[in-house]
Amino acid sequence: MSQPYDLAIRASSVFTEGRWRPATIAVRGGVVAAIADHDEEVPAHTVVTLPEGQVLVPGIVDSHVHVNEPGRTEWEGFTTATRAAAAGGVTTIVDMPLNSIPPTTTVEALHLKRAAAAPQASVDVGFWGGAIPSSLGALEPLWAAGVFGFKAFLSPSGVDEFPHLSTAQLRSALTEIAGFGGLLIVHAEDPEVLDRSGNHGGADYGAFVASRPELAEEDAIAHVIDGVRATGARAHILHLSSARALGAIRAAKAEGLPITVETCPHYLSFSAEHIPDGATQFKCCPPIRDEANRDLLWEALLDGTIDLIASDHSPSTAELKFAGDGDFQEAWGGISGLQLSFPAVWTAARERGIPLERVLGWMAVNTAALLGLDEVKGAIAVGADADLVAFSPDESFAVHAEELEHKNAVSAYDGRTLRGVVETTWLAGEVVYLRGEADGERMPRGRLLERRSTP
Ligand SMILES: [Zn+2]
């Protein structure tokens, strides 16, 4: 007689091994230990049967989150960010090397980040390192210390302590990273194009978009592609907003270059035509473009040109987000989307007739693969972490910014109705979020993640 499992979750629809099926998921020691038939007797200390209408899916893996602690903890911190994640069905986040102070560009800074995150994390947390001019030549120790790769900007980042790389420095970074089989993740906007485009400020959303034209992304991505071809390094294009860059990316992928691409929920949910002037809660860089562009981003997801969707949760204080009273030049550029990214993408996908499993592919399977975590994250499979979400895909809810868990109550989604409600989130088989339960009731159970191997 085998020992009872810690937990068994029975559901009439579970997404596992690439398909939906009725099943019972048995968990032991934080890991999925068995996948049984729905009606099979599974001895367990706790048995949960999901009601009709709820499906069981893997926890979302968000590879692009700015937590900002230490140093700018008033913008966002690990307690609030990881609670927002848990409430949004996100069980893994990977923190960007800026806008914390210090930025994660040294091993010492990584240790500070880890020390800050460890006691507060409600979900699992990993870290990106940063490639800035002063860290070039010294990236390998950070890689050895467990970062998942290195972020670089090709244009000003918005904070002084994280300067961008020139085209020549980009090439150096790629050469260095190729030497140890690492990964460069790139904010790809070309500074010369941005300079030429001018930014005269003001509340006009169209003028803001014109100040960050598609050509800036196209030119910067061309530099990345050239660098990958020359060095053999792996590179990942962050937050693609311009569909005009898709042709070059398709060609690079067809050539077999090791390039992956991400876009974000806000580019898939909003379009310039519907953003009011002065509504700086929608400001991000690169910007949200027009409806035709949005359609092309969806097409590129469907045909695999864009690999994945990550939130680019990048908050600031409300004061900075609304600095300048609607002036797009003055306001902080970043959207706080961590808690809503899964329902937001699902809402937009559903309207297009795209099934939930494709969304899971982009937000769990492929993000885990980018991180080299695909054996333990992103899918419900025997041996993987029991990071699970009970989700009601047909239910809807209204977004109220002040009810969200992240620190500053600003949201581009405020007032919208989204489809898909996160009911329960389990991390390693333990409940870390239960719909309707008061905040702060649960122990922070998140663990710190290190890169496992070279994907
Ligand atoms: Zn970002």
CSV table of C-alpha atoms and ligand atoms in Angstrom, one decimal:
chain,number,residue,atom,x,y,z
A,1,MET,CA,0.0,0.0,0.0
A,2,SER,CA,1.5,3.3,-1.1
A,3,GLN,CA,1.7,6.3,1.1
A,4,PRO,CA,-1.1,8.9,0.7
A,5,TYR,CA,-0.2,11.9,-1.4
A,6,ASP,CA,-0.1,15.3,0.2
A,7,LEU,CA,-2.8,16.7,-2.2
A,8,ALA,CA,-5.0,15.5,-4.9
A,9,ILE,CA,-6.9,17.9,-7.3
A,10,ARG,CA,-9.7,16.4,-9.3
A,11,ALA,CA,-11.0,18.4,-12.3
A,12,SER,CA,-13.1,17.6,-15.3
A,13,SER,CA,-10.7,19.6,-17.5
A,14,VAL,CA,-7.0,19.6,-16.9
A,15,PHE,CA,-4.4,20.9,-19.4
A,16,THR,CA,-1.6,18.3,-19.3
A,17,GLU,CA,0.6,16.7,-22.0
A,18,GLY,CA,-0.7,19.2,-24.6
A,19,ARG,CA,-4.4,18.4,-24.3
A,20,TRP,CA,-7.4,18.8,-22.1
A,21,ARG,CA,-8.6,15.8,-20.2
A,22,PRO,CA,-10.5,14.9,-17.0
A,23,ALA,CA,-7.9,13.9,-14.4
A,24,THR,CA,-6.8,13.9,-10.8
A,25,ILE,CA,-3.4,15.5,-10.1
A,26,ALA,CA,-1.5,13.9,-7.2
A,27,VAL,CA,1.1,16.0,-5.4
A,28,ARG,CA,3.9,14.9,-3.1
A,29,GLY,CA,6.7,17.0,-1.8
A,30,GLY,CA,5.7,20.0,-3.9
A,31,VAL,CA,5.9,18.1,-7.1
A,32,VAL,CA,3.3,16.5,-9.4
A,33,ALA,CA,3.8,12.8,-8.5
A,34,ALA,CA,1.1,11.2,-10.6
A,35,ILE,CA,-1.6,12.0,-13.1
A,36,ALA,CA,-4.5,9.7,-12.5
A,37,ASP,CA,-7.8,9.2,-14.3
A,38,HIS,CA,-10.6,11.5,-13.1
A,39,ASP,CA,-12.5,8.8,-11.2
A,40,GLU,CA,-9.5,6.9,-9.9
A,41,GLU,CA,-9.2,6.5,-6.1
A,42,VAL,CA,-6.2,8.7,-5.1
A,43,PRO,CA,-5.4,8.5,-1.4
A,44,ALA,CA,-4.3,12.0,-0.2
A,45,HIS,CA,-4.3,14.1,2.9
A,46,THR,CA,-6.2,16.8,1.1
A,47,VAL,CA,-8.5,16.2,-1.8
A,48,VAL,CA,-9.9,19.1,-3.8
A,49,THR,CA,-12.6,18.7,-6.4
A,50,LEU,CA,-12.9,21.7,-8.7
A,51,PRO,CA,-16.5,22.7,-9.4
A,52,GLU,CA,-17.9,22.6,-13.0
A,53,GLY,CA,-16.7,25.6,-14.9
A,54,GLN,CA,-13.2,25.6,-13.4
A,55,VAL,CA,-10.3,24.2,-15.3
A,56,LEU,CA,-6.9,23.3,-13.9
A,57,VAL,CA,-3.9,24.8,-15.7
A,58,PRO,CA,-0.2,25.3,-15.0
A,59,GLY,CA,0.9,28.4,-13.2
A,60,ILE,CA,1.8,31.2,-15.5
A,61,VAL,CA,5.6,31.9,-15.8
A,62,ASP,CA,6.2,35.7,-16.2
A,63,SER,CA,9.8,36.2,-17.5
A,64,HIS,CA,9.6,40.0,-17.4
A,65,VAL,CA,8.8,41.8,-14.1
A,66,HIS,CA,10.3,44.9,-12.5
A,67,VAL,CA,10.1,44.6,-8.7
A,68,ASN,CA,12.3,47.6,-8.0
A,69,GLU,CA,13.4,46.5,-4.5
A,70,PRO,CA,15.8,47.5,-3.0
A,71,GLY,CA,16.2,51.1,-3.8
A,72,ARG,CA,12.9,52.0,-5.3
A,73,THR,CA,10.7,50.0,-3.1
A,74,GLU,CA,8.1,52.8,-3.1
A,75,TRP,CA,7.5,51.9,-6.8
A,76,GLU,CA,7.1,48.2,-6.1
A,77,GLY,CA,8.4,45.6,-3.7
A,78,PHE,CA,8.6,41.8,-3.4
A,79,THR,CA,5.7,41.5,-1.0
A,80,THR,CA,3.2,43.4,-3.2
A,81,ALA,CA,4.5,42.2,-6.6
A,82,THR,CA,4.5,38.5,-5.6
A,83,ARG,CA,1.0,38.8,-4.1
A,84,ALA,CA,-0.2,40.4,-7.3
A,85,ALA,CA,1.4,37.5,-9.2
A,86,ALA,CA,-0.3,34.8,-7.0
A,87,ALA,CA,-3.6,36.6,-7.4
A,88,GLY,CA,-3.1,36.6,-11.2
A,89,GLY,CA,-2.3,32.9,-11.5
A,90,VAL,CA,1.4,33.7,-11.9
A,91,THR,CA,3.6,31.3,-10.0
A,92,THR,CA,7.1,32.2,-11.3
A,93,ILE,CA,8.4,35.7,-12.0
A,94,VAL,CA,11.9,36.7,-13.1
A,95,ASP,CA,12.9,40.1,-12.0
A,96,MET,CA,14.6,42.7,-14.3
A,97,PRO,CA,18.0,44.1,-13.3
A,98,LEU,CA,16.6,47.7,-13.2
A,99,ASN,CA,14.9,49.8,-11.6
A,100,SER,CA,16.2,48.6,-8.2
A,101,ILE,CA,19.2,50.4,-6.7
A,102,PRO,CA,21.7,49.0,-7.1
A,103,PRO,CA,20.8,47.4,-10.5
A,104,THR,CA,21.6,43.7,-10.8
A,105,THR,CA,24.9,44.2,-12.6
A,106,THR,CA,27.2,42.6,-10.1
A,107,VAL,CA,27.2,39.5,-7.9
A,108,GLU,CA,27.0,41.7,-4.8
A,109,ALA,CA,23.8,43.3,-6.2
A,110,LEU,CA,22.3,39.9,-7.0
A,111,HIS,CA,22.9,38.9,-3.3
A,112,LEU,CA,21.1,42.1,-2.2
A,113,LYS,CA,18.2,41.3,-4.4
A,114,ARG,CA,18.0,37.7,-3.1
A,115,ALA,CA,18.2,38.8,0.5
A,116,ALA,CA,15.3,41.3,-0.2
A,117,ALA,CA,13.2,38.8,-2.0
A,118,ALA,CA,13.7,35.6,0.1
A,119,PRO,CA,11.5,36.5,3.2
A,120,GLN,CA,8.8,38.2,1.2
A,121,ALA,CA,8.1,36.1,-1.9
A,122,SER,CA,4.7,34.6,-2.4
A,123,VAL,CA,5.7,33.0,-5.7
A,124,ASP,CA,9.0,31.7,-7.0
A,125,VAL,CA,11.4,34.4,-8.1
A,126,GLY,CA,14.4,34.4,-10.4
A,127,PHE,CA,16.7,37.2,-11.5
A,128,TRP,CA,18.1,38.6,-14.8
A,129,GLY,CA,21.5,40.3,-14.7
A,130,GLY,CA,22.3,43.5,-16.5
A,131,ALA,CA,24.7,44.2,-19.3
A,132,ILE,CA,25.7,47.9,-19.1
A,133,PRO,CA,28.9,49.5,-20.3
A,134,SER,CA,30.6,49.0,-16.9
A,135,SER,CA,29.6,45.4,-16.5
A,136,LEU,CA,30.9,44.3,-19.9
A,137,GLY,CA,33.9,41.9,-19.5
A,138,ALA,CA,32.5,40.8,-16.1
A,139,LEU,CA,29.3,39.0,-17.0
A,140,GLU,CA,30.3,35.5,-16.5
A,141,PRO,CA,30.5,35.6,-12.7
A,142,LEU,CA,26.8,36.7,-12.6
A,143,TRP,CA,25.9,33.9,-15.0
A,144,ALA,CA,27.8,31.5,-12.7
A,145,ALA,CA,25.8,32.9,-9.7
A,146,GLY,CA,22.6,31.9,-11.4
A,147,VAL,CA,21.0,34.7,-13.3
A,148,PHE,CA,18.9,33.6,-16.3
A,149,GLY,CA,20.6,35.9,-18.8
A,150,PHE,CA,21.5,39.6,-19.3
A,151,LYS,CA,19.3,42.5,-20.1
A,152,ALA,CA,20.7,45.4,-22.2
A,153,PHE,CA,19.1,48.6,-23.5
A,154,LEU,CA,20.0,50.0,-26.9
A,155,SER,CA,18.5,53.4,-26.0
A,156,PRO,CA,18.3,55.3,-22.7
A,157,SER,CA,16.6,53.1,-20.0
A,158,GLY,CA,14.9,55.9,-18.1
A,159,VAL,CA,17.2,55.5,-15.0
A,160,ASP,CA,20.7,56.9,-14.8
A,161,GLU,CA,22.3,53.9,-13.1
A,162,PHE,CA,21.4,51.6,-16.0
A,163,PRO,CA,23.0,53.1,-19.1
A,164,HIS,CA,22.5,51.7,-22.6
A,165,LEU,CA,24.9,49.9,-24.8
A,166,SER,CA,26.2,51.4,-28.1
A,167,THR,CA,26.0,49.3,-31.2
A,168,ALA,CA,29.7,48.4,-30.7
A,169,GLN,CA,29.1,47.5,-27.1
A,170,LEU,CA,26.1,45.4,-28.1
A,171,ARG,CA,28.5,43.4,-30.3
A,172,SER,CA,31.0,43.0,-27.4
A,173,ALA,CA,28.2,41.9,-25.1
A,174,LEU,CA,27.0,39.2,-27.6
A,175,THR,CA,30.6,38.0,-28.1
A,176,GLU,CA,31.2,37.7,-24.4
A,177,ILE,CA,27.8,36.0,-23.8
A,178,ALA,CA,28.4,33.6,-26.7
A,179,GLY,CA,31.6,32.6,-25.0
A,180,PHE,CA,29.8,31.0,-22.1
A,181,GLY,CA,26.5,30.0,-23.8
A,182,GLY,CA,24.5,32.7,-22.1
A,183,LEU,CA,21.5,34.7,-23.3
A,184,LEU,CA,21.1,38.5,-24.0
A,185,ILE,CA,17.7,40.0,-23.7
A,186,VAL,CA,17.3,43.3,-25.4
A,187,HIS,CA,15.2,46.5,-25.2
A,188,ALA,CA,15.4,47.2,-28.9
A,189,GLU,CA,14.8,50.9,-29.8
A,190,ASP,CA,17.5,52.8,-31.7
A,191,PRO,CA,18.5,56.0,-30.0
A,192,GLU,CA,19.4,57.8,-33.2
A,193,VAL,CA,16.0,57.2,-34.6
A,194,LEU,CA,14.4,58.4,-31.3
A,195,ASP,CA,16.6,61.5,-31.3
A,196,ARG,CA,15.6,62.3,-34.9
A,197,SER,CA,12.0,61.8,-34.1
A,198,GLY,CA,11.9,64.5,-31.4
A,199,ASN,CA,9.6,64.6,-28.5
A,200,HIS,CA,7.9,67.8,-27.8
A,201,GLY,CA,5.9,66.5,-25.0
A,202,GLY,CA,2.3,67.2,-24.4
A,203,ALA,CA,-0.9,65.3,-23.8
A,204,ASP,CA,-1.4,64.2,-27.4
A,205,TYR,CA,-1.1,60.4,-27.5
A,206,GLY,CA,-0.5,60.3,-31.3
A,207,ALA,CA,2.5,62.7,-30.9
A,208,PHE,CA,3.9,60.4,-28.2
A,209,VAL,CA,3.7,57.4,-30.6
A,210,ALA,CA,5.3,59.4,-33.4
A,211,SER,CA,8.2,60.2,-31.0
A,212,ARG,CA,9.0,56.5,-30.8
A,213,PRO,CA,8.4,55.3,-34.4
A,214,GLU,CA,8.4,51.7,-35.6
A,215,LEU,CA,11.7,52.4,-37.4
A,216,ALA,CA,13.4,52.7,-34.0
A,217,GLU,CA,12.5,49.1,-33.2
A,218,GLU,CA,13.3,47.9,-36.8
A,219,ASP,CA,16.7,49.4,-36.7
A,220,ALA,CA,17.6,48.2,-33.3
A,221,ILE,CA,16.4,44.7,-34.0
A,222,ALA,CA,18.4,44.7,-37.2
A,223,HIS,CA,21.5,45.4,-35.1
A,224,VAL,CA,20.6,42.5,-32.8
A,225,ILE,CA,20.1,40.1,-35.7
A,226,ASP,CA,23.4,41.1,-37.2
A,227,GLY,CA,25.1,40.6,-33.9
A,228,VAL,CA,23.6,37.2,-33.4
A,229,ARG,CA,24.6,36.1,-36.8
A,230,ALA,CA,28.2,37.3,-36.3
A,231,THR,CA,28.7,35.9,-32.8
A,232,GLY,CA,26.4,32.9,-32.5
A,233,ALA,CA,25.0,34.2,-29.2
A,234,ARG,CA,21.4,33.6,-28.2
A,235,ALA,CA,19.3,36.8,-28.0
A,236,HIS,CA,15.7,37.6,-27.0
A,237,ILE,CA,13.8,40.6,-28.2
A,238,LEU,CA,11.8,42.1,-25.3
A,239,HIS,CA,8.4,43.7,-25.5
A,240,LEU,CA,8.1,43.9,-29.3
A,241,SER,CA,5.4,46.5,-30.2
A,242,SER,CA,6.1,47.1,-33.9
A,243,ALA,CA,4.7,44.7,-36.5
A,244,ARG,CA,7.1,46.3,-39.0
A,245,ALA,CA,9.9,44.4,-37.4
A,246,LEU,CA,8.3,41.0,-37.9
A,247,GLY,CA,9.6,40.5,-41.5
A,248,ALA,CA,13.2,40.7,-40.3
A,249,ILE,CA,12.5,38.4,-37.4
A,250,ARG,CA,10.8,35.9,-39.6
A,251,ALA,CA,13.8,35.9,-41.9
A,252,ALA,CA,16.2,35.6,-39.0
A,253,LYS,CA,14.3,32.6,-37.6
A,254,ALA,CA,14.1,31.0,-41.1
A,255,GLU,CA,17.9,31.4,-41.3
A,256,GLY,CA,18.1,29.4,-38.0
A,257,LEU,CA,19.4,32.2,-35.8
A,258,PRO,CA,18.9,31.6,-32.1
A,259,ILE,CA,16.5,34.5,-31.6
A,260,THR,CA,13.3,34.6,-29.6
A,261,VAL,CA,10.7,37.3,-29.3
A,262,GLU,CA,8.2,38.5,-26.7
A,263,THR,CA,5.3,40.8,-26.7
A,264,CYS,CA,3.1,42.1,-23.9
A,265,PRO,CA,-0.5,41.9,-22.8
A,266,HIS,CA,-1.0,45.7,-23.3
A,267,TYR,CA,0.1,45.6,-26.9
A,268,LEU,CA,-2.4,42.8,-27.5
A,269,SER,CA,-5.2,44.5,-25.5
A,270,PHE,CA,-5.1,48.1,-26.4
A,271,SER,CA,-4.7,50.3,-29.5
A,272,ALA,CA,-3.7,53.9,-30.0
A,273,GLU,CA,-7.2,54.7,-31.4
A,274,HIS,CA,-8.7,54.1,-28.0
A,275,ILE,CA,-6.1,55.7,-25.8
A,276,PRO,CA,-7.4,59.2,-24.6
A,277,ASP,CA,-5.0,62.1,-24.8
A,278,GLY,CA,-3.3,62.7,-21.4
A,279,ALA,CA,-4.0,59.1,-20.3
A,280,THR,CA,-0.4,58.4,-19.1
A,281,GLN,CA,-1.4,55.1,-17.4
A,282,PHE,CA,-1.0,53.8,-21.0
A,283,LYS,CA,2.5,55.1,-21.5
A,284,CYS,CA,5.1,52.5,-22.1
A,285,CYS,CA,8.2,52.2,-24.3
A,286,PRO,CA,8.0,51.1,-27.1
A,287,PRO,CA,4.4,52.5,-27.2
A,288,ILE,CA,1.1,50.8,-27.8
A,289,ARG,CA,0.5,51.3,-31.6
A,290,ASP,CA,-2.6,51.2,-33.8
A,291,GLU,CA,-5.3,48.6,-34.3
A,292,ALA,CA,-3.9,47.2,-37.5
A,293,ASN,CA,-0.5,46.7,-35.8
A,294,ARG,CA,-2.2,44.9,-33.0
A,295,ASP,CA,-3.9,42.5,-35.4
A,296,LEU,CA,-0.4,41.7,-36.9
A,297,LEU,CA,1.1,41.0,-33.5
A,298,TRP,CA,-1.7,38.4,-32.9
A,299,GLU,CA,-1.0,36.9,-36.3
A,300,ALA,CA,2.7,36.7,-35.5
A,301,LEU,CA,1.9,34.9,-32.2
A,302,LEU,CA,-0.2,32.4,-34.0
A,303,ASP,CA,2.4,31.6,-36.6
A,304,GLY,CA,5.2,31.4,-34.0
A,305,THR,CA,7.2,34.5,-35.1
A,306,ILE,CA,6.5,35.9,-31.6
A,307,ASP,CA,7.3,33.2,-29.1
A,308,LEU,CA,5.9,34.4,-25.8
A,309,ILE,CA,4.0,36.9,-23.8
A,310,ALA,CA,5.3,38.5,-20.6
A,311,SER,CA,3.8,41.3,-18.6
A,312,ASP,CA,6.7,43.8,-18.5
A,313,HIS,CA,5.1,44.8,-15.1
A,314,SER,CA,6.9,48.1,-14.6
A,315,PRO,CA,5.3,50.3,-12.0
A,316,SER,CA,6.3,53.6,-10.4
A,317,THR,CA,4.6,55.7,-7.8
A,318,ALA,CA,1.3,57.2,-8.9
A,319,GLU,CA,2.9,60.6,-8.6
A,320,LEU,CA,5.5,59.8,-11.2
A,321,LYS,CA,3.0,57.9,-13.4
A,322,PHE,CA,0.9,61.0,-13.6
A,323,ALA,CA,3.7,63.6,-13.5
A,324,GLY,CA,3.1,66.5,-15.8
A,325,ASP,CA,-0.7,66.1,-15.6
A,326,GLY,CA,-1.1,64.1,-18.7
A,327,ASP,CA,2.2,65.1,-20.5
A,328,PHE,CA,3.5,61.9,-22.1
A,329,GLN,CA,7.0,63.2,-22.0
A,330,GLU,CA,7.0,63.8,-18.2
A,331,ALA,CA,5.1,60.6,-17.0
A,332,TRP,CA,6.9,57.4,-16.1
A,333,GLY,CA,6.8,54.9,-18.9
A,334,GLY,CA,5.7,51.5,-17.7
A,335,ILE,CA,2.5,49.5,-17.2
A,336,SER,CA,1.6,47.5,-14.1
A,337,GLY,CA,0.1,44.4,-15.6
A,338,LEU,CA,1.4,41.5,-13.5
A,339,GLN,CA,-1.9,40.5,-11.9
A,340,LEU,CA,-4.0,41.0,-15.0
A,341,SER,CA,-1.8,39.7,-17.7
A,342,PHE,CA,-3.3,36.2,-17.9
A,343,PRO,CA,-7.0,37.2,-17.9
A,344,ALA,CA,-6.2,40.2,-20.2
A,345,VAL,CA,-4.5,38.0,-22.8
A,346,TRP,CA,-7.2,35.4,-22.5
A,347,THR,CA,-9.9,38.1,-22.9
A,348,ALA,CA,-8.4,39.3,-26.1
A,349,ALA,CA,-7.6,35.8,-27.4
A,350,ARG,CA,-11.1,34.6,-26.7
A,351,GLU,CA,-12.6,37.5,-28.8
A,352,ARG,CA,-10.4,36.3,-31.6
A,353,GLY,CA,-11.5,32.6,-31.2
A,354,ILE,CA,-8.1,31.6,-30.0
A,355,PRO,CA,-8.3,28.7,-27.5
A,356,LEU,CA,-6.9,28.9,-23.9
A,357,GLU,CA,-4.2,26.3,-24.6
A,358,ARG,CA,-2.5,28.7,-27.0
A,359,VAL,CA,-2.4,31.3,-24.3
A,360,LEU,CA,-0.8,28.8,-21.9
A,361,GLY,CA,1.7,28.0,-24.6
A,362,TRP,CA,2.8,31.7,-24.8
A,363,MET,CA,2.6,32.5,-21.1
A,364,ALA,CA,3.7,29.3,-19.4
A,365,VAL,CA,5.3,26.7,-21.7
A,366,ASN,CA,7.4,29.1,-23.9
A,367,THR,CA,8.3,31.5,-21.1
A,368,ALA,CA,9.6,28.5,-19.0
A,369,ALA,CA,11.5,27.3,-22.1
A,370,LEU,CA,13.2,30.7,-22.5
A,371,LEU,CA,14.4,30.4,-18.9
A,372,GLY,CA,15.5,26.8,-19.3
A,373,LEU,CA,13.0,25.8,-16.6
A,374,ASP,CA,10.7,23.7,-18.8
A,375,GLU,CA,11.4,20.5,-16.9
A,376,VAL,CA,9.9,22.0,-13.7
A,377,LYS,CA,7.7,25.0,-14.7
A,378,GLY,CA,5.1,25.8,-17.3
A,379,ALA,CA,3.3,22.5,-17.6
A,380,ILE,CA,1.4,20.0,-15.5
A,381,ALA,CA,3.6,16.9,-15.8
A,382,VAL,CA,4.9,14.2,-13.5
A,383,GLY,CA,8.1,15.5,-11.9
A,384,ALA,CA,7.3,19.2,-12.5
A,385,ASP,CA,6.6,21.6,-9.6
A,386,ALA,CA,3.0,21.5,-8.5
A,387,ASP,CA,2.4,25.1,-9.5
A,388,LEU,CA,-1.3,25.0,-10.5
A,389,VAL,CA,-4.1,27.3,-11.1
A,390,ALA,CA,-7.9,26.7,-10.9
A,391,PHE,CA,-9.3,29.1,-13.5
A,392,SER,CA,-12.8,30.0,-14.5
A,393,PRO,CA,-12.4,30.8,-18.2
A,394,ASP,CA,-16.0,31.9,-18.8
A,395,GLU,CA,-16.5,34.1,-15.8
A,396,SER,CA,-15.8,37.8,-16.0
A,397,PHE,CA,-14.8,40.5,-13.5
A,398,ALA,CA,-14.5,44.3,-13.5
A,399,VAL,CA,-11.0,45.8,-12.8
A,400,HIS,CA,-10.7,48.3,-10.1
A,401,ALA,CA,-7.2,49.6,-9.8
A,402,GLU,CA,-7.4,50.1,-6.1
A,403,GLU,CA,-8.3,46.4,-5.5
A,404,LEU,CA,-5.2,45.1,-7.3
A,405,GLU,CA,-2.3,43.8,-5.1
A,406,HIS,CA,0.6,45.7,-6.6
A,407,LYS,CA,1.9,48.6,-4.6
A,408,ASN,CA,0.6,51.7,-6.5
A,409,ALA,CA,-3.1,51.7,-7.5
A,410,VAL,CA,-2.6,52.6,-11.2
A,411,SER,CA,-3.7,50.3,-14.0
A,412,ALA,CA,-4.3,50.8,-17.7
A,413,TYR,CA,-7.0,48.2,-17.3
A,414,ASP,CA,-9.0,50.1,-14.7
A,415,GLY,CA,-12.7,50.0,-15.4
A,416,ARG,CA,-12.4,47.3,-18.0
A,417,THR,CA,-14.2,44.0,-17.7
A,418,LEU,CA,-11.9,41.0,-18.3
A,419,ARG,CA,-12.8,37.4,-18.9
A,420,GLY,CA,-11.2,34.6,-16.9
A,421,VAL,CA,-11.1,34.5,-13.1
A,422,VAL,CA,-8.2,33.0,-11.1
A,423,GLU,CA,-9.9,31.0,-8.3
A,424,THR,CA,-7.0,29.3,-6.5
A,425,THR,CA,-3.3,29.3,-7.0
A,426,TRP,CA,-1.0,26.6,-5.7
A,427,LEU,CA,2.7,26.9,-5.5
A,428,ALA,CA,4.5,23.6,-5.0
A,429,GLY,CA,1.2,22.1,-3.9
A,430,GLU,CA,0.5,24.8,-1.3
A,431,VAL,CA,-2.3,27.4,-1.7
A,432,VAL,CA,-0.8,30.9,-2.2
A,433,TYR,CA,-4.0,32.6,-3.3
A,434,LEU,CA,-7.6,31.8,-2.8
A,435,ARG,CA,-10.3,34.1,-4.3
A,436,GLY,CA,-12.2,36.1,-1.8
A,437,GLU,CA,-9.7,35.5,1.0
A,438,ALA,CA,-8.4,38.6,2.9
A,439,ASP,CA,-4.9,39.9,1.9
A,440,GLY,CA,-1.8,38.9,3.9
A,441,GLU,CA,-3.3,35.7,5.4
A,442,ARG,CA,-0.7,33.4,3.9
A,443,MET,CA,2.9,32.7,4.6
A,444,PRO,CA,5.2,33.8,1.8
A,445,ARG,CA,6.2,30.4,0.3
A,446,GLY,CA,8.1,31.5,-2.8
A,447,ARG,CA,11.5,30.1,-3.4
A,448,LEU,CA,14.5,31.8,-5.1
A,449,LEU,CA,15.2,30.2,-8.5
A,450,GLU,CA,18.6,29.9,-10.2
A,451,ARG,CA,19.3,29.0,-13.8
A,452,ARG,CA,19.4,25.2,-14.1
A,453,SER,CA,21.3,24.7,-17.3
A,454,THR,CA,21.8,26.2,-20.6
A,455,PRO,CA,18.5,25.8,-22.5
B,1,ZN,ZN,10.7,46.0,-18.8
